[in-house]
XYZ file of C-alpha atoms in Angstrom:
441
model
C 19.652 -16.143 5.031
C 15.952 -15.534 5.674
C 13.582 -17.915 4.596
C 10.498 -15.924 5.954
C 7.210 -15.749 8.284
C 9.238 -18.334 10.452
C 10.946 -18.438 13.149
C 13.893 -18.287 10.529
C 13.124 -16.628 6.820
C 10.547 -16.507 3.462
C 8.116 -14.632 0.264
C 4.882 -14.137 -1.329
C 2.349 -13.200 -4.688
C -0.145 -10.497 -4.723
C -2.837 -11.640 -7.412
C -4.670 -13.393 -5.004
C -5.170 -10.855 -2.503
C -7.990 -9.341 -3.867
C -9.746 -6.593 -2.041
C -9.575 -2.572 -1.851
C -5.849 -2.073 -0.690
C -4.471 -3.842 -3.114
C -4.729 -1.472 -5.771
C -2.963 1.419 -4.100
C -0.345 -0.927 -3.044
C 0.369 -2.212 -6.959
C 0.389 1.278 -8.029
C 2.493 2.491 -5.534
C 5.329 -0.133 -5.479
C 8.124 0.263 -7.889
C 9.989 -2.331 -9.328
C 13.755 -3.433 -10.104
C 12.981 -2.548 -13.682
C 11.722 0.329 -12.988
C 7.266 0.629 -12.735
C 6.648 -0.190 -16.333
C 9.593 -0.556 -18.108
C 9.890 -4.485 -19.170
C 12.492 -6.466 -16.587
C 15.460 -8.588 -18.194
C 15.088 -12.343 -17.752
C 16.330 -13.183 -13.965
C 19.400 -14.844 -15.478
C 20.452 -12.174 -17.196
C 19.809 -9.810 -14.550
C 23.786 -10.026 -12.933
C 23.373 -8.030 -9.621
C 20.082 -10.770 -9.313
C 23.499 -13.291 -10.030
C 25.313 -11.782 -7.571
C 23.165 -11.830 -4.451
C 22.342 -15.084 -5.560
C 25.547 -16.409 -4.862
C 26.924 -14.865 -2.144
C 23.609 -15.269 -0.148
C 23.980 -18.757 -0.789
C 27.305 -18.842 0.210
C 26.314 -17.146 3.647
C 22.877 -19.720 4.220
C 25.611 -22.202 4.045
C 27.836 -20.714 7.317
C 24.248 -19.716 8.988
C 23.156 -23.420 8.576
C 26.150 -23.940 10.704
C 24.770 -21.572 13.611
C 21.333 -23.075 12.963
C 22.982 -26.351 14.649
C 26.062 -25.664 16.815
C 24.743 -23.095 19.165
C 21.800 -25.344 20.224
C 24.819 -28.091 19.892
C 27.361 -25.903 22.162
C 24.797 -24.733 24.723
C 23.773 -28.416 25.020
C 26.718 -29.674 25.251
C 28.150 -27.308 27.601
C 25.017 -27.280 30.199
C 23.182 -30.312 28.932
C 19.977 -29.092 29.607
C 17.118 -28.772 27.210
C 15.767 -25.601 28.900
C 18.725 -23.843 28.556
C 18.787 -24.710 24.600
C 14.946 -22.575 24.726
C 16.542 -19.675 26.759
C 19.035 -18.798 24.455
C 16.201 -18.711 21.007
C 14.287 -16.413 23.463
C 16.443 -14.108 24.073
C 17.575 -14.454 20.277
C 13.423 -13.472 19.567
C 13.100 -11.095 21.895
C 16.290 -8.935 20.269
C 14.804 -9.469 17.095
C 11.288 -8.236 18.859
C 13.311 -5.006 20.039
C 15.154 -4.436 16.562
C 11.757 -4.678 14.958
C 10.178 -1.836 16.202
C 13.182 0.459 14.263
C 14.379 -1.796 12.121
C 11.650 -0.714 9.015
C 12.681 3.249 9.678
C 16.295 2.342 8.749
C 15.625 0.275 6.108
C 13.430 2.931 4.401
C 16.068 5.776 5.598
C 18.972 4.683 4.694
C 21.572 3.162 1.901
C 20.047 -0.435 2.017
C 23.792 -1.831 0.587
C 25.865 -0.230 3.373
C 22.670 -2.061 6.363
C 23.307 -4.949 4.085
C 26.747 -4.827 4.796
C 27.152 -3.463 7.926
C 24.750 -6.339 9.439
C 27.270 -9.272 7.837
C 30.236 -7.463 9.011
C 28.468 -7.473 13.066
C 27.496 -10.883 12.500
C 31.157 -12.039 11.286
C 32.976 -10.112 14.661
C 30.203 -11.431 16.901
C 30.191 -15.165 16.152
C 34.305 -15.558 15.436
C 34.236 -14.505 19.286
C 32.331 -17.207 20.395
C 35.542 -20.061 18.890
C 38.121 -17.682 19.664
C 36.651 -17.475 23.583
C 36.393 -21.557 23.048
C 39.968 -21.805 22.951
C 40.571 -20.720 26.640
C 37.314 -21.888 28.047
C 33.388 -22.407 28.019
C 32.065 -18.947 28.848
C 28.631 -20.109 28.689
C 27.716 -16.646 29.899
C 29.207 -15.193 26.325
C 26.751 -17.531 24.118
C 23.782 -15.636 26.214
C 25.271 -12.136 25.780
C 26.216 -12.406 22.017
C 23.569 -14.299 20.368
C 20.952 -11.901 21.382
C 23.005 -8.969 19.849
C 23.381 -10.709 16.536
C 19.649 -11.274 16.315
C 19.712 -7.899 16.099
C 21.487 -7.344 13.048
C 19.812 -10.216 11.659
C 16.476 -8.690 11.766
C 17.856 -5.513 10.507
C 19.271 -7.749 7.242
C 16.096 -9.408 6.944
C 13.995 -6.676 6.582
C 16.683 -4.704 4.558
C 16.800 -8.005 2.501
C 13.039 -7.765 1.886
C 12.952 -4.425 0.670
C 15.671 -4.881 -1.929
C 14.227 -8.386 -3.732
C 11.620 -5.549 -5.894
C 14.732 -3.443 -6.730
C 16.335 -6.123 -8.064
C 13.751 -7.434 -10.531
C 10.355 -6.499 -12.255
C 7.119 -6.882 -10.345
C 5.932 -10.111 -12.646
C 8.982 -11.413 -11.067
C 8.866 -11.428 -7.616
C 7.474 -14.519 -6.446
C 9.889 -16.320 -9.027
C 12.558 -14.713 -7.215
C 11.594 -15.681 -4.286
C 11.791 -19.200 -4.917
C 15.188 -19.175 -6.970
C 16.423 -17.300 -3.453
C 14.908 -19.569 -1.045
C 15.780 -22.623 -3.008
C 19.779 -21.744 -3.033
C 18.794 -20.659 0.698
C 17.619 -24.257 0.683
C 20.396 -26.071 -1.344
C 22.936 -24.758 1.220
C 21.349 -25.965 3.810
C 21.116 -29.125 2.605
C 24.822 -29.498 2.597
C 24.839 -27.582 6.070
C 23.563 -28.794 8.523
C 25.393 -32.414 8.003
C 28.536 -30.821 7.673
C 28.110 -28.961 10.745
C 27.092 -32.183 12.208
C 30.364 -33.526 11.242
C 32.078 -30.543 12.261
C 30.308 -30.430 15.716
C 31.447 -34.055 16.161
C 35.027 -33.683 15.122
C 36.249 -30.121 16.366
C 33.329 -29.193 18.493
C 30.726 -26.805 17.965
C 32.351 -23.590 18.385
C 34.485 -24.607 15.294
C 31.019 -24.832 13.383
C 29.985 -21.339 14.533
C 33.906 -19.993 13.367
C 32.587 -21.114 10.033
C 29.493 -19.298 9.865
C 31.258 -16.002 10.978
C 33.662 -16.265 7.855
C 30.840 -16.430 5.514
C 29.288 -13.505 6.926
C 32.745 -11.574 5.558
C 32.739 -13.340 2.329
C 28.675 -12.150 1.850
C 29.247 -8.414 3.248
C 31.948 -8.297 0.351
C 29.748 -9.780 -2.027
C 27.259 -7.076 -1.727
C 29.689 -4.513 -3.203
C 29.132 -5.834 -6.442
C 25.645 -5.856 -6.571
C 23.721 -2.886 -8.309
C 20.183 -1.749 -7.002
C 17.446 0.643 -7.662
C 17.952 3.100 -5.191
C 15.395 5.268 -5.919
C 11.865 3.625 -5.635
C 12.784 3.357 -1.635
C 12.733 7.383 -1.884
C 9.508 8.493 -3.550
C 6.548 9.476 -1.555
C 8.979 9.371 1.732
C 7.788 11.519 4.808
C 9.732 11.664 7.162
C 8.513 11.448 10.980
C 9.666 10.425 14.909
C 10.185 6.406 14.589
C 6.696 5.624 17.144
C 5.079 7.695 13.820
C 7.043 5.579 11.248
C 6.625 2.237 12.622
C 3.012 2.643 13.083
C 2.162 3.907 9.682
C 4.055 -0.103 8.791
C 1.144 -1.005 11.330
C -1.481 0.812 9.931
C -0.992 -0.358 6.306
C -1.505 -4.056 7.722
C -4.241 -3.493 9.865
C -5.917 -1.722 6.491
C -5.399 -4.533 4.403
C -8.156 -7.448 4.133
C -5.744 -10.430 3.459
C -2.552 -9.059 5.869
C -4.482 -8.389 8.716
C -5.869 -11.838 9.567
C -2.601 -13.241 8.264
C -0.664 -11.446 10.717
C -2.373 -12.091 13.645
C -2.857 -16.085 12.928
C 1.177 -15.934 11.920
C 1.912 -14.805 15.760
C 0.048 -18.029 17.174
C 1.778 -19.908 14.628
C 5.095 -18.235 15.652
C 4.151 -19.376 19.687
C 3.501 -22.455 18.923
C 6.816 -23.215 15.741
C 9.540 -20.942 17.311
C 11.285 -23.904 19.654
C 10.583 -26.790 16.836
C 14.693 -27.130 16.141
C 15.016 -27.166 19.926
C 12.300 -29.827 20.175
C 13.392 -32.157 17.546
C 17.431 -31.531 18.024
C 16.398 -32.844 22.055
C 14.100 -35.363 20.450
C 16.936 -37.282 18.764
C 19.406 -36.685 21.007
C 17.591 -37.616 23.895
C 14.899 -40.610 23.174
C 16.659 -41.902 20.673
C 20.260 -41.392 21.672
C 21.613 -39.657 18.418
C 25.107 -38.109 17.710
C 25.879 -34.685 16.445
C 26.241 -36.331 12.797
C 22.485 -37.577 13.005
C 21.311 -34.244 14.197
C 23.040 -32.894 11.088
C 21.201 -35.602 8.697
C 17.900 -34.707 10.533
C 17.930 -31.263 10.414
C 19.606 -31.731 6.924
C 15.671 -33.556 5.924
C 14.138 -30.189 6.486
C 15.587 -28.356 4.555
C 15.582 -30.462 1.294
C 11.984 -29.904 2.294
C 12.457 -26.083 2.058
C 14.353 -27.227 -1.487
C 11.267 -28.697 -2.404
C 9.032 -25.871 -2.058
C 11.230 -23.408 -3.523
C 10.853 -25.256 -6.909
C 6.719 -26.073 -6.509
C 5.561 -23.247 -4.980
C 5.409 -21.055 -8.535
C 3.827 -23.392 -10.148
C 0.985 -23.311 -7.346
C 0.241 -20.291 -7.199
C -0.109 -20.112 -10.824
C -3.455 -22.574 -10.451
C -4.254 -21.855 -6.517
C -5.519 -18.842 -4.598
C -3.532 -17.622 -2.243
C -5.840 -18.399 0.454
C -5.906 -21.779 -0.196
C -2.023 -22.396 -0.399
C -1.277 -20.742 3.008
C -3.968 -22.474 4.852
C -3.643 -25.871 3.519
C 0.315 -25.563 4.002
C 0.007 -24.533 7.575
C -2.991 -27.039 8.242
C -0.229 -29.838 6.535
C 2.463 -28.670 8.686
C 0.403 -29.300 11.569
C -0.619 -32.960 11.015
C 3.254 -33.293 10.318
C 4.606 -31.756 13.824
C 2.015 -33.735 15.440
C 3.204 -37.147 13.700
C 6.575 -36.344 14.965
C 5.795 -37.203 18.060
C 4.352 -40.023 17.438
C 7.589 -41.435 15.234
C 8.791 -44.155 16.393
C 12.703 -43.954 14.730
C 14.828 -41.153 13.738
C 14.191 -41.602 9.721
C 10.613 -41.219 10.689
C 11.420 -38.051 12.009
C 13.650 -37.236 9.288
C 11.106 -37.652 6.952
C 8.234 -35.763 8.692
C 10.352 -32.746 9.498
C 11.237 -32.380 5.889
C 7.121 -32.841 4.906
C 6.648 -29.910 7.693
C 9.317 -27.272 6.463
C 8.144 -27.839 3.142
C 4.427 -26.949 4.141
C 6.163 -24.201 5.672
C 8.125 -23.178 3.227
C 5.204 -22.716 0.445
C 3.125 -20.724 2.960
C 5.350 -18.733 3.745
C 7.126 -17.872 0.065
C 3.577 -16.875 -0.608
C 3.288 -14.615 2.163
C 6.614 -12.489 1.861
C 5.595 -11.642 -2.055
C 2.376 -10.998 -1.310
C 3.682 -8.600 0.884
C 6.310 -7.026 -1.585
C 3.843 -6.850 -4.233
C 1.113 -5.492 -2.758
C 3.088 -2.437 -0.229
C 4.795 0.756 -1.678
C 8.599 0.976 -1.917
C 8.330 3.287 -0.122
C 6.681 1.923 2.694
C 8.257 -1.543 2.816
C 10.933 -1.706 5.429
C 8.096 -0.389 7.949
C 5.355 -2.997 6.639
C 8.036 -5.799 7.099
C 9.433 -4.679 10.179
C 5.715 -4.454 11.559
C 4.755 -7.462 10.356
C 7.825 -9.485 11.648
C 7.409 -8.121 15.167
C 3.836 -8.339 15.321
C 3.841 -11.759 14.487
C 7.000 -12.972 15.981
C 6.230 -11.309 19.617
C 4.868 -14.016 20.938
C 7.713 -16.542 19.493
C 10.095 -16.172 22.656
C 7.324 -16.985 25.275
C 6.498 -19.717 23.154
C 10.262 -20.761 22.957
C 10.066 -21.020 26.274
C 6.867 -22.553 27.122
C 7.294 -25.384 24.592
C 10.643 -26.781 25.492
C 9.501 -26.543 29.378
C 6.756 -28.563 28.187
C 8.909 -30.906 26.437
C 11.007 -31.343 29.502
C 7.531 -31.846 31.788
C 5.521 -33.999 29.559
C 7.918 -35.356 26.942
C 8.459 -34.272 23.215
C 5.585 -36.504 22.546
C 3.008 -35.153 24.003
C 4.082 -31.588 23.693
C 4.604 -32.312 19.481
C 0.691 -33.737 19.409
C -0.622 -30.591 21.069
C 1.330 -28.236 19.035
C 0.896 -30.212 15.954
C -3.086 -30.146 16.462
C -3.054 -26.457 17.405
C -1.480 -25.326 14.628
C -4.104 -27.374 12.643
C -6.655 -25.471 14.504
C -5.051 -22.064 13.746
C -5.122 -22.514 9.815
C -8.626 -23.695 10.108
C -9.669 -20.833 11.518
C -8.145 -18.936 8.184
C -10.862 -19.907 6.239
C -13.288 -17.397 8.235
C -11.341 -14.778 7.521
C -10.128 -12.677 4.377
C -7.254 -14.786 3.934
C -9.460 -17.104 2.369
C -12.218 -14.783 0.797
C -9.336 -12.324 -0.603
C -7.502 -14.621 -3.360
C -7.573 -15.712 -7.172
C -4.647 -17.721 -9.138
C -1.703 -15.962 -9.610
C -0.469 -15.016 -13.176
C 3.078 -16.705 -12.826
């Protein structure tokens, strides 16, 4: 479900982040295979199989969501504005769930949050089609959603904390990609089925979809086996204001995560309405139907495919530094040329060029961030980090589809485009740059 350090889900490598809090982090993390004991190849590694496969199977219902809510509030109210409202209030749940989130994660039976946050998800979204069938309770879209952003920041960060406890340390960043390229391969599939979907039986049909693969993941999980003692060592426990702070802390303290973090929540401003933005885009100037939403959308993510399979390989030559800022500064140019697309395979074709920019920065940054925190400490770390850097995401929601509405998706995709150009560059006076050799593979 998560690719990360997006408004919707990803990982990164630790080799190049260099400086003096990297070596307490390395020492203090432990590892699927347990420290220093050699890991099994991935394939071999079943529970790795396992959540494989049934987090694939649930990408492919959430790429559902990921286009029939902004489908079914569109549809319903036909207003672009309203599409925004409803991702803010999604962000500013996931802001809320943030600031706990890490303390259960590192408290608590990661399987049974896994679970329980699949099993809300499933009851919440089947309400939305069964409600359907009598009506369009708009008003339900804008009390639900928010509630199942919830658990799906508590599965994301639970879901971050596990990947190490399911394979060696050398392995991370490879795991990351194999995860975020079935995360990928789903959606490819996804989002033009729910376009079809959408067109045939209506949006709140695509959602019913989604919530059934929620059940079929939280069973999955049952059958998957992991460490669950690394998570334990070195815990103190304290009020949560104490625990979610010393998440804090650790990022403020490191060279390469502090800068990173605080670039990541402009980025997150300016990125969080994109779907919104390009879903109105063809809908609106170029009079598209649900199906060509689908194939649009569907363009992004084999971009996301793309950069699960590359983004080992470069990191074994490139610094981390230079991935993540030349990704972002790519992404930028690529936003920014939406707007100036003239046809929807244009778009199509620059959207997938932008998520897979995205999708290599931010595969770096998630397993740089498992790689270089503590076990211990990484539910808190993640849950800081995401709502640090994704505060700012719902006023951006906002202010960029109100600007779309105002000026035109034109205009308002050239200045985010060129900001977001302007916010990598600024990455290169920072640590983010300075702190990073090749990775080892």
């Amino acid at each position: 479900m998560p690719p990360e350090d997006i408004p919707a889900a990803r990982p990164q490598q630790a080799d190049g982040a260099g400086g003096e809090g990297d070596g307490a982090g390395r020492d203090g993390a432990g590892g699927g295979a347990g420290g220093g004991e050699q890991a099994p190849g991935l394939w071999r590694n079943r529970s790795y199989r396992t959540f494989l496969g049934v987090q694939a199977l649930s990408s492919l219902g959430d790429s559902f969501s990921y286009v029939a809510l902004p489908l079914l509030v569109l549809h319903t109210t036909g207003s672009v504005l309203q599409m925004g409202l409803v991702t803010a209030l999604t962000g500013v749940a996931s802001i809320v769930t943030g600031l706990f989130a890490g303390v259960i994660a590192d408290r608590f039976d990661r399987r049974r949050l896994l679970m329980l946050a699949d099993g809300a998800r499933c009851l919440l979204y089947l309400s939305i089609p069964l409600a359907w069938l009598g009506g369009e309770p708009i008003w339900l879209v804008y009390a639900i959603v928010p509630v199942a952003g919830c658990f799906s920041m508590l599965f994301q960060v639970t879901y971050v904390t596990v990947v190490p406890s399911l394979v060696g340390r050398d392995q991370i960043t490879k795991a990351n990609g194999h995860l975020f390229a079935t995360y990928a391969a789903a959606g490819m599939a996804g989002p033009a089925l729910a376009g079809f979907v959408a067109a045939t039986a209506g949006p709140s049909a695509a959602i019913g979809i989604d919530a059934v693969t929620f059940a079929v993941s939280a069973a999955g999980i049952l059958f998957v086996r992991f460490d669950a003692t690394s998570h334990t060592e070195g815990k103190r426990r304290g009020g949560v204001r104490e625990e979610f702070l010393a998440g804090a802390k650790f990022l403020w303290a490191h060279p390469v995560l502090r800068p990173l973090t605080l670039l990541l929540s402009l980025f997150s401003f300016l990125m969080y309405g994109l779907t919104d933005l390009v879903i109105y885009l063809v809908k609106h100037d170029f009079d598209g139907a649900d199906t060509t939403v689908g194939y649009v959308l569907t363009a992004g993510t084999v971009g996301s495919f793309i950069a699960s399979a590359a983004v080992a390989r470069i990191r074994k030559h490139l610094p981390f530094g230079v991935v993540w800022i030349s990704g972002t500064a790519l992404a930028g140019l690529a936003v920014a040329g939406i707007g100036l697309a003239g046809n929807v395979p244009l778009v199509g074709t620059l959207l997938l060029i932008t998520m897979m920019c995205m999708g290599i920065a931010g595969i770096s940054s998630m397993s740089l961030r498992q790689e270089v925190t503590p076990s211990h400490l990484l539910g808190r770390v993640t849950s800081a980090f995401w709502t640090i850097h994704t505060a700012l995401g719902p006023l951006g929601a906002g202010a960029i589809t109100a600007a779309a509405a105002g000026l035109g998706v034109t205009a308002t995709c050239l200045i985010v485009g060129l900001t977001v150009l302007a916010v990598a560059s600024t990455g290169t006076l920072t640590g983010i740059l300075r702190g990073g050799t090749a990775a080892k593979g």
